[in-house]
Coordinates of C-alpha atoms and ligand atoms in Angstrom, one line a residue:
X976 CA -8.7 -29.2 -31.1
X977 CA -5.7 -27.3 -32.8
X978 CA -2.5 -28.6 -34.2
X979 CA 0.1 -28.8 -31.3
X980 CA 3.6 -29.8 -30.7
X981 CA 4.3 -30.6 -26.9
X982 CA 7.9 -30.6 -26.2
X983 CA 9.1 -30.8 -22.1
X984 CA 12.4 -31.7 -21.9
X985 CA 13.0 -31.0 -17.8
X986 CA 13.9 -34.4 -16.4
X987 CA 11.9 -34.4 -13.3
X988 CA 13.5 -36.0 -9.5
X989 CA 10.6 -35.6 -6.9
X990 CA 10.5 -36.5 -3.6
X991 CA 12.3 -36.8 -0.6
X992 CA 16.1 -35.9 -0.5
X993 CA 15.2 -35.3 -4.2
X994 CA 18.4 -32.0 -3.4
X995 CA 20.8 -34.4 -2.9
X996 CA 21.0 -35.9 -6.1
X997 CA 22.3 -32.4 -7.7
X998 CA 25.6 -33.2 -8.0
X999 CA 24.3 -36.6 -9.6
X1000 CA 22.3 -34.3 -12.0
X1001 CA 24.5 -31.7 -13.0
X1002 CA 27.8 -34.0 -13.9
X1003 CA 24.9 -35.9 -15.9
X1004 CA 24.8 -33.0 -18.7
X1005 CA 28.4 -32.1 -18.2
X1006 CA 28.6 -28.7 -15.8
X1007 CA 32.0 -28.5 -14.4
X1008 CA 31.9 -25.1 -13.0
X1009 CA 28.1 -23.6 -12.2
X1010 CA 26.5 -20.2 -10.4
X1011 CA 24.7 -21.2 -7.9
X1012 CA 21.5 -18.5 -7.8
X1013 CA 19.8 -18.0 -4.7
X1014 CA 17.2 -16.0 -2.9
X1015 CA 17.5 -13.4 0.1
X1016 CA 18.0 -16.0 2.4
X1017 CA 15.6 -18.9 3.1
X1018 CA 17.8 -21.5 1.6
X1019 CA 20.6 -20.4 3.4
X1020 CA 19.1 -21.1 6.9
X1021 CA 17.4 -23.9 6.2
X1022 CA 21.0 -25.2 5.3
X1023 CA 19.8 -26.3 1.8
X1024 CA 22.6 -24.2 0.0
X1025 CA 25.3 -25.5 2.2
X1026 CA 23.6 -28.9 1.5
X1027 CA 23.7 -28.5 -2.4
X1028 CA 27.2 -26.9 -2.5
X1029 CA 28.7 -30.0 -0.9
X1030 CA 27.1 -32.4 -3.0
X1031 CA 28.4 -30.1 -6.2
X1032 CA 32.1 -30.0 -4.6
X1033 CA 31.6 -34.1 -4.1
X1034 CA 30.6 -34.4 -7.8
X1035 CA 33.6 -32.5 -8.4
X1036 CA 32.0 -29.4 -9.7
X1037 CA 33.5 -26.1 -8.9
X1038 CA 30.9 -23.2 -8.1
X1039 CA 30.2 -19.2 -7.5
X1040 CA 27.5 -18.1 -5.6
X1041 CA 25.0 -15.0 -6.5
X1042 CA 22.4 -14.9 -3.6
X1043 CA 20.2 -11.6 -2.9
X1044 CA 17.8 -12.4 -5.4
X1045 CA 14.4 -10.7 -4.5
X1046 CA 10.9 -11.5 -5.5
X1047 CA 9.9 -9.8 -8.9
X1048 CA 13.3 -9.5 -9.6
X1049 CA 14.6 -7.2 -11.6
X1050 CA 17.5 -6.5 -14.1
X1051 CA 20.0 -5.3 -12.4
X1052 CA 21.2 -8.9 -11.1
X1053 CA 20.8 -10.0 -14.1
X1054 CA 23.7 -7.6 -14.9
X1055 CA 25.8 -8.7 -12.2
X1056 CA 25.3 -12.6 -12.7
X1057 CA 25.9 -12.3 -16.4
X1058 CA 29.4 -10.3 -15.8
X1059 CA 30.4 -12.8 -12.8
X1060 CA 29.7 -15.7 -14.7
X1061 CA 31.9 -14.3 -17.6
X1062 CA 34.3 -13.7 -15.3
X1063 CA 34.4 -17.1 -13.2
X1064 CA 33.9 -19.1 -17.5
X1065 CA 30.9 -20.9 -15.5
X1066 CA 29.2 -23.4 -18.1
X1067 CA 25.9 -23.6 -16.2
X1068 CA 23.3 -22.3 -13.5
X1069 CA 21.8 -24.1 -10.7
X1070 CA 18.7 -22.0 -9.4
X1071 CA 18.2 -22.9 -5.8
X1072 CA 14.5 -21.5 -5.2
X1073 CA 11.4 -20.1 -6.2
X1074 CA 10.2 -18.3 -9.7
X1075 CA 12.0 -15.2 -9.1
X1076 CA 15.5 -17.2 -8.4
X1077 CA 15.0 -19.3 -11.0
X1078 CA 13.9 -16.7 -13.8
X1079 CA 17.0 -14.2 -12.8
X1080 CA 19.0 -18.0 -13.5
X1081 CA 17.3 -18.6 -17.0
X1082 CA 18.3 -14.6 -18.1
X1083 CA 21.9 -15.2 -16.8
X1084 CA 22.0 -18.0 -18.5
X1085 CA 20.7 -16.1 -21.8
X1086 CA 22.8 -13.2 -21.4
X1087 CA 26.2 -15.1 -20.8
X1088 CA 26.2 -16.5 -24.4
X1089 CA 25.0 -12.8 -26.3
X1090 CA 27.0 -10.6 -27.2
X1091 CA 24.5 -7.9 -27.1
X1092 CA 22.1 -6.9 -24.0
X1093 CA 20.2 -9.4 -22.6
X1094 CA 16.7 -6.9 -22.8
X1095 CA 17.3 -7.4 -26.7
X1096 CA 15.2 -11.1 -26.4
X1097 CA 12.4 -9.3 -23.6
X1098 CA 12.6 -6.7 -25.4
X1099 CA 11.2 -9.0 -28.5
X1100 CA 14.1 -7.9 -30.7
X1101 CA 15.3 -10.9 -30.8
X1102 CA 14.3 -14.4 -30.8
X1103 CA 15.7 -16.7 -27.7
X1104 CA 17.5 -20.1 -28.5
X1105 CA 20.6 -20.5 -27.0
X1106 CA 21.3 -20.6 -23.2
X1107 CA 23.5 -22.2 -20.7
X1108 CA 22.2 -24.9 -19.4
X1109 CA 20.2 -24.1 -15.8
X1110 CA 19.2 -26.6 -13.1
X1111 CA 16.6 -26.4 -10.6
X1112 CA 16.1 -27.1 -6.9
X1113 CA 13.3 -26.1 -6.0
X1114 CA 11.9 -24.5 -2.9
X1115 CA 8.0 -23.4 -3.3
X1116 CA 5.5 -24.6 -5.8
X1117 CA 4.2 -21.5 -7.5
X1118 CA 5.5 -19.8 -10.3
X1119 CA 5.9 -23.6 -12.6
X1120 CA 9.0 -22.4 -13.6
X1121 CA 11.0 -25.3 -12.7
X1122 CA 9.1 -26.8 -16.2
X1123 CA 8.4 -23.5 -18.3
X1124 CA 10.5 -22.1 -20.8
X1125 CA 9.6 -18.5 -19.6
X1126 CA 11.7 -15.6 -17.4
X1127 CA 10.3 -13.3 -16.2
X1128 CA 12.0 -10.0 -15.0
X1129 CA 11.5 -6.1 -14.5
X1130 CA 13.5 -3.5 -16.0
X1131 CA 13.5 -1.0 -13.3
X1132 CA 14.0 1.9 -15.5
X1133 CA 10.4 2.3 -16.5
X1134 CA 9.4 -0.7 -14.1
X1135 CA 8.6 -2.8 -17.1
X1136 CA 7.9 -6.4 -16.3
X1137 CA 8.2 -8.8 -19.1
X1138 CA 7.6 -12.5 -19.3
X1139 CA 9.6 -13.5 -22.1
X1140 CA 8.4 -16.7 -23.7
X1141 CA 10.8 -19.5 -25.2
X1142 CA 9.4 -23.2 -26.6
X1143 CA 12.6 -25.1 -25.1
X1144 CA 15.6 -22.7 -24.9
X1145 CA 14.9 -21.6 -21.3
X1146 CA 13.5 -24.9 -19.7
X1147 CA 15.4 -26.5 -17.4
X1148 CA 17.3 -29.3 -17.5
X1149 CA 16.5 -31.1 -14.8
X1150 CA 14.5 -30.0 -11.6
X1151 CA 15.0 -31.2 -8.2
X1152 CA 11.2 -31.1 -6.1
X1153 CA 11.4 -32.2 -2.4
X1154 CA 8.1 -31.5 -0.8
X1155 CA 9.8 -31.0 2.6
X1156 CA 11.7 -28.0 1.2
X1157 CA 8.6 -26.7 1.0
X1158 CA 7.5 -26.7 4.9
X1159 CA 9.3 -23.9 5.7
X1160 CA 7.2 -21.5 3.6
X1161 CA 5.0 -18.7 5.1
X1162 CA 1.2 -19.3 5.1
X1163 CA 1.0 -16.2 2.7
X1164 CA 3.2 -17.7 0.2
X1165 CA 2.2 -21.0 0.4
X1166 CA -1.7 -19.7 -0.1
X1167 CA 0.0 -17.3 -3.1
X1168 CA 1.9 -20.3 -4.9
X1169 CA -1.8 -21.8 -4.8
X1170 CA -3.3 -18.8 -6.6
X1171 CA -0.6 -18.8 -9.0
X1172 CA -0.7 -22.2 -10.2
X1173 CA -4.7 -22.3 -10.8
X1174 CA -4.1 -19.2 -12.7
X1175 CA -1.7 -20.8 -14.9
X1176 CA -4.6 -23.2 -15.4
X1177 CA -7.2 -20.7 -15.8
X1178 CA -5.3 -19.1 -18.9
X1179 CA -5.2 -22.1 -20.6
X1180 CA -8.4 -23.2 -20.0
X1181 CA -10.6 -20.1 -20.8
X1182 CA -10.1 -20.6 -24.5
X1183 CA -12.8 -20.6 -27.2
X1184 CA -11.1 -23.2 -28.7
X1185 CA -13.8 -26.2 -29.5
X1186 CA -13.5 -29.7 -28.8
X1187 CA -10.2 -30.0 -26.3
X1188 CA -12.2 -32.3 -24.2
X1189 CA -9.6 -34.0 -23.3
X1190 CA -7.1 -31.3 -22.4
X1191 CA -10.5 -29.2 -20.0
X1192 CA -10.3 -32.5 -18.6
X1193 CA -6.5 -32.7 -17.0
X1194 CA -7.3 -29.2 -16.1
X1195 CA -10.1 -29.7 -14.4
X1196 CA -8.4 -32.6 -12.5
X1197 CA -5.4 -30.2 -11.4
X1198 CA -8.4 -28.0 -9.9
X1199 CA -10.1 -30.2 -8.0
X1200 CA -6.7 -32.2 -6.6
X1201 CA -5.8 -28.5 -5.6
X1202 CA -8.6 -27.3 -4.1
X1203 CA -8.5 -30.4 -1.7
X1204 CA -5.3 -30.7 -1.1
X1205 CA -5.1 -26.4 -0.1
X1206 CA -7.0 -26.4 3.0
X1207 CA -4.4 -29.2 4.3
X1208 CA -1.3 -27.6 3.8
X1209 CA -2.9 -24.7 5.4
X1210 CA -4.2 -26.2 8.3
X1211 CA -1.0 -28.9 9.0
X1212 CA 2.6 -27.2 6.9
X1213 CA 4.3 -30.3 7.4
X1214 CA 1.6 -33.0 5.9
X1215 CA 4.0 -34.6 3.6
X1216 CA 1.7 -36.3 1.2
X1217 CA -0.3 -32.8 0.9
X1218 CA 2.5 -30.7 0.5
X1219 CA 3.8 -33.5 -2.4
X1220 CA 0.4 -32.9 -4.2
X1221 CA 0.8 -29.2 -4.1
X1222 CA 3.9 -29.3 -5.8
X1223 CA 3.6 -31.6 -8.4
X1224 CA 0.6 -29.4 -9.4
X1225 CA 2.4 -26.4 -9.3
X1226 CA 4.6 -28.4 -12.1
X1227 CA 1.7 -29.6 -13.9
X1228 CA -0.4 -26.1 -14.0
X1229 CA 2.6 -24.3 -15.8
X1230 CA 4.6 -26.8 -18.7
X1231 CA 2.2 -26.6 -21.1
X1232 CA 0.2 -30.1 -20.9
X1233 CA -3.3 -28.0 -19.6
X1234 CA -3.0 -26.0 -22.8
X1235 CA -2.4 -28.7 -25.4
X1236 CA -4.5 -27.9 -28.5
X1237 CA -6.1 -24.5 -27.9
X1238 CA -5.4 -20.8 -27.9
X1239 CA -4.7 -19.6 -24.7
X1240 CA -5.8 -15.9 -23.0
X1241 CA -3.4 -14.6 -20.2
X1242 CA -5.3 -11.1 -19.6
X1243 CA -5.2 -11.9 -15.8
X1244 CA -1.2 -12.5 -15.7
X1245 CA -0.6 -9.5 -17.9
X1246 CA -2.9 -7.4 -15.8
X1247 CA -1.0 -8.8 -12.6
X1248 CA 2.3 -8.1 -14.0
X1249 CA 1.7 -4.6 -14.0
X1250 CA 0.8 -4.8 -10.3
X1251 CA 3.5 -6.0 -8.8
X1252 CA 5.9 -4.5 -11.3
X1253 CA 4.1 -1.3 -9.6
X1254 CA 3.4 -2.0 -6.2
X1255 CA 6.1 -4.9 -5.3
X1256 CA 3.0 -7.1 -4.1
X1257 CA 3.6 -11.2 -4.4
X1258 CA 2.6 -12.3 -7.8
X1259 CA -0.2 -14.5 -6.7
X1260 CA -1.6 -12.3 -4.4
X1261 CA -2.2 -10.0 -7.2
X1262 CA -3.5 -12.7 -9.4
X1263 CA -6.4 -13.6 -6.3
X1264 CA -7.0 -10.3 -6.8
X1265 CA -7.0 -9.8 -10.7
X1266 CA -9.0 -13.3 -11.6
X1267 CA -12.1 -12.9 -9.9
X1268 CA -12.5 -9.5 -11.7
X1269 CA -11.9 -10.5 -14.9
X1270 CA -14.4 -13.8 -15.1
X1271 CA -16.5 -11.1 -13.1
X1272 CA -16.6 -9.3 -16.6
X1273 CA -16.0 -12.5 -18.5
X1274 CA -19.3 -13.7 -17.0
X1275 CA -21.7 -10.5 -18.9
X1276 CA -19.2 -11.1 -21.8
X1277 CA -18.8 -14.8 -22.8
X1278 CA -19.9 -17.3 -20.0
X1279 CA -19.6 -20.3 -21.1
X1280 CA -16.4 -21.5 -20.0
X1281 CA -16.8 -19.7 -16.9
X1282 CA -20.0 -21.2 -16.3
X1283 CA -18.5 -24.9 -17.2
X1284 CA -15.8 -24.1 -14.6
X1285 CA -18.5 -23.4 -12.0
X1286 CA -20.2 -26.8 -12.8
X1287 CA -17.0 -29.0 -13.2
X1288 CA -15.1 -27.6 -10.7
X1289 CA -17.2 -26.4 -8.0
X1290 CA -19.9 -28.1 -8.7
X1291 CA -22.5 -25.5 -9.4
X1292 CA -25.9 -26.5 -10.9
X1293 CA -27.6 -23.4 -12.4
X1294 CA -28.6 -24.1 -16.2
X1295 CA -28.3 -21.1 -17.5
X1296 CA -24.4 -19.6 -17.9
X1297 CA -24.3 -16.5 -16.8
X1298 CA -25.7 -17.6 -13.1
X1299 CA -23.6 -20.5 -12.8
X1300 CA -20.4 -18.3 -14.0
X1301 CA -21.3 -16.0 -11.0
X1302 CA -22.2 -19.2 -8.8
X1303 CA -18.4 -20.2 -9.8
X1304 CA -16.9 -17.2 -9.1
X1305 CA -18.7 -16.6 -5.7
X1306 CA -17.0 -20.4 -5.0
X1307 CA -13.8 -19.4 -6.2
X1308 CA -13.3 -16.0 -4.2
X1309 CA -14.5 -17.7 -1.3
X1310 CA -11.5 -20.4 -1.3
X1311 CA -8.9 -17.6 -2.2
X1312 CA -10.3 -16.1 0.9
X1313 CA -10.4 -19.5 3.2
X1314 CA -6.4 -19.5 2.0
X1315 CA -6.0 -15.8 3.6
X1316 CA -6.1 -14.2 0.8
X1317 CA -6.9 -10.8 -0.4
X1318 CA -9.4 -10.5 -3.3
X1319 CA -9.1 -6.5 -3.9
X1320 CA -7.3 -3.9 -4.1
X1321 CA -7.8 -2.4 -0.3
X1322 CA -7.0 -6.2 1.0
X1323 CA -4.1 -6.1 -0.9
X1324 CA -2.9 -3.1 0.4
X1325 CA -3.4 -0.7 -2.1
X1326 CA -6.0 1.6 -1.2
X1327 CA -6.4 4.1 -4.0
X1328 CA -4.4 2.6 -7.4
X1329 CA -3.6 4.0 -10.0
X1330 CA -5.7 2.8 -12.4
X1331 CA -4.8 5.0 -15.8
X1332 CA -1.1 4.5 -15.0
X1333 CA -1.8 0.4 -15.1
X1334 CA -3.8 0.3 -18.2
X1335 CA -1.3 2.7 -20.0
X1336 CA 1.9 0.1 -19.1
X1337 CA -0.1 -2.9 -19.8
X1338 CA -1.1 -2.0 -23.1
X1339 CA 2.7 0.0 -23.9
X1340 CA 4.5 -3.8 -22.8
X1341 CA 1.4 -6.1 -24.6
X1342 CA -0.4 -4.2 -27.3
X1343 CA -3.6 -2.3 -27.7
X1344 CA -5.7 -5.5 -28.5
X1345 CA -4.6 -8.6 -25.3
X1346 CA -6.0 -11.7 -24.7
X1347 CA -7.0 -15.0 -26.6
X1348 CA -10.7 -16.2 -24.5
X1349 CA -12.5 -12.5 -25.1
X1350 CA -9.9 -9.9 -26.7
X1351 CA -9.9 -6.5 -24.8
X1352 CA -9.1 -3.1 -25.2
X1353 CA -7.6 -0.4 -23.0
X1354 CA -11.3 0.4 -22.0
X1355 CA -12.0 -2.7 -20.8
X1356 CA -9.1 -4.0 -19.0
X1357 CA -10.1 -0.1 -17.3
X1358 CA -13.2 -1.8 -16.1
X1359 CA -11.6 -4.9 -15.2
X1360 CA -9.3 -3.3 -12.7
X1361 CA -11.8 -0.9 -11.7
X1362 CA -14.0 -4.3 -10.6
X1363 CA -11.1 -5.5 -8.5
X1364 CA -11.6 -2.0 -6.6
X1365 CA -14.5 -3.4 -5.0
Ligands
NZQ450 O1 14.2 -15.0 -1.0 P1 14.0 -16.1 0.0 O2 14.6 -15.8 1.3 O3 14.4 -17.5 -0.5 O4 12.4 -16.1 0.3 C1 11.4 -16.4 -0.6 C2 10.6 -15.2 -1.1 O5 10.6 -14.2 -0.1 C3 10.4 -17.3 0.0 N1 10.7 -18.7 0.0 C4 10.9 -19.5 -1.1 N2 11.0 -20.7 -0.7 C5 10.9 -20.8 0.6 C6 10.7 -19.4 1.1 N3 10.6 -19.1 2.4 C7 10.7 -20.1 3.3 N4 10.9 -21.4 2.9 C8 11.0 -21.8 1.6 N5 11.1 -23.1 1.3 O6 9.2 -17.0 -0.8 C9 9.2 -15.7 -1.3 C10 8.8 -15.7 -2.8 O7 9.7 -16.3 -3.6 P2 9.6 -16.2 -5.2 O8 10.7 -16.9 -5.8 O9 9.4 -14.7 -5.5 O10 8.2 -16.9 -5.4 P3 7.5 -17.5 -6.7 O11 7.9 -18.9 -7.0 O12 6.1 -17.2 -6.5 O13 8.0 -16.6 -7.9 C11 7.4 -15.4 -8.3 C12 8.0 -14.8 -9.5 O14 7.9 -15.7 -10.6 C13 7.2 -14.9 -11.7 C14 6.4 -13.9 -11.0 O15 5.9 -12.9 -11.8 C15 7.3 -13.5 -9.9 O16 8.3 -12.6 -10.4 N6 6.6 -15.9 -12.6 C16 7.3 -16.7 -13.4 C17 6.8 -17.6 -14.3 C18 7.7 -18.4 -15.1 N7 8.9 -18.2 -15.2 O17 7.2 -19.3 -15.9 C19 5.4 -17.7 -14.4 C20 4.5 -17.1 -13.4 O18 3.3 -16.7 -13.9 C21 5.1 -15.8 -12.8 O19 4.8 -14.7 -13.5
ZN451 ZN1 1.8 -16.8 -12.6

């Protein structure tokens, strides 16, 4: 096991009418006048904007609004919340969504306080550690980053889509998790959100690191609670209890305790990135898509992990590792596809990509060498997405 520091400093209020303590919340660390960020309209007719904006004005906290935010959002808004929050002397954020509302929030919050362009810290020019302070209500378990100190947005000019990475400076606060927020979502993001938050396992866990025993362990356990828990939410949207287990995983998979103590890889993100920064598909989607290709190759390249995923988590029994990897894999494409899922290309609605101009961008935005579990170059991330062809 490596040297580690483990540092998550989001207070955490789940359950039900867990929104309705966010005036409670934000008058705790002292916002007096927030931006509240929200999406293209879910939260607006389920009524949980009106909802939070009257316990704010009840808590005495003034607000402006910037709604429109779109999935894989892009810079632009970032633009226009950073110049109406300088305008309206706002002191905070309140993000009330998913990943893409709450990462536009987290770069608002960065830009407000710079004096410089906000790109400068994606960029990696510049190191993040200041930023208003941003508040979560959260509406879909997926992205984890109600708990992560990432943002991630696209530049359109160039369609670059960064994750930019931060120990503490972009974590939230606090984070408000109702699982009945969370009934309203459509079968294809609910099954997406699933994909996303076992791949925010899967990059932790493929690591050569040696002896994190205990740290495979809690990831493994994330797995398998989310593997039964899926087909419920599926079958019934408004199981309570399944829903609440969804969500807290979706938490867990993403603020760092499933990577404690080892190097971690992220190929399969970077890869996706570049999809939907392309093709404007839904981030997990692409990641269902992207994962089974690259333990495809993982498996004729370095097995083991793979093949003790198979074992652990789907319960697999071949001794030797390259059979049980594929055993694992087979297991795993089958559930994406039991969520609805796609699992290429074609099912994802991109019949003929294009291949060179993915593998160019990926390696431009991460470098000609990526990846911590089996490091690969331009060729082989080629072959990877050629295997997700299918
Ligand atoms: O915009 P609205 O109308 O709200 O609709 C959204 C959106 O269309 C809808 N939705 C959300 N909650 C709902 C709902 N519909 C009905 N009922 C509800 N309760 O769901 C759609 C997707 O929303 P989005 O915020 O895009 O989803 P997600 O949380 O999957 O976020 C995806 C973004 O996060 C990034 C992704 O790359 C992508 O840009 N990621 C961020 C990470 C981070 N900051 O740590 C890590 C991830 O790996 C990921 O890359
Ligand atoms: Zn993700």
């Amino acid at each position: 096991m490596d040297n580690f520091t483990f540092y998550t400093p989001t207070r955490y209020t789940f359950g039900r009418g867990a929104e309705e303590k966010v005036g409670e919340e934000a008058q705790r660390i002292g916002m007096k006048r927030v931006m509240v960020v929200y999406g293209g309209g879910s939260a607006v007719r389920s009524g949980l904007l009106g909802r939070v904006e009257k316990r704010l004005e009840e808590a005495g906290i003034s607000y402006v609004e910037l709604g429109g935010i779109e999935p894989n959002p892009t810079d632009p808004k970032v633009y226009e919340g950073i110049d109406l929050g300088r305008r309206e002397g706002i002191d905070g954020l309140i993000a009330v969504g998913g990943g893409s509302v709450i990462d536009t929030a987290k770069a608002i919050a960065l830009g407000i306080p710079y004096d410089g362009d906000f790109w400068d810290f994606y960029a990696g020019r510049l190191v993040a550690t200041t930023a208003l302070p941003v508040g979560v209500v959260l509406t879909i378990p997926a992205a984890g980053s109600e708990g992560s100190g990432n943002s991630v947005i696209t530049k359109l000019d160039g369609l670059h889509k960064i994750s930019l990475r931060t120990e503490s400076a972009l974590r939230p606060k606090w984070a408000l998790l109702n699982p009945e927020l969370t009934f309203t979502l459509p079968p294809y993001q609910t099954a997406s959100g699933i994909a996303d938050m076992m791949a925010h396992i899967f990059e932790r866990y493929f690591s050569t690191t040696p002896d994190v025993e205990i740290t495979d362990r809690v990831a493994e356990g994330v797995l398998l609670a989310i593997i039964e828990e899926a087909p419920k939410v599926m079958a019934h949207p408004d199981d309570y209890q399944a829903r609440a287990n969804i969500m807290w995983s979706g938490t867990l998979a993403h603020n760092g305790i499933c990577g404690t103590g080892r190097r971690e890889d992220w190929v399969s993100h970077f890869m996706e990135h570049e999809i939907s920064a392309v093709y404007g598909v839904t981030h997990g989607a692409g990641l269902a898509v992207i994962i089974p290709a690259w333990m495809t190759f993982m498996a004729d390249h370095r097995p083991e992990k793979i093949a003790q995923f198979g074992r652990r988590v789907f319960g697999v029994t071949s001794h030797d590792d390259r059979t049980a990897a594929f055993e694992g894999i087979e297991a795993l494409t089958a559930f994406f596809r039991s969520l609805g899922l796609p699992v290429s290309f074609a099912e994802l609605g991109i019949k003929s990509p294009d291949i060179p101009l993915l593998v160019k961008k990926l390696h431009e935005n991460k470098g000609a060498t990526i990846g911590g579990y089996y490091p690969l170059t331009a060729t082989e991330t080629m072959e990877i997405y050629k295997l997700a062809v299918r």
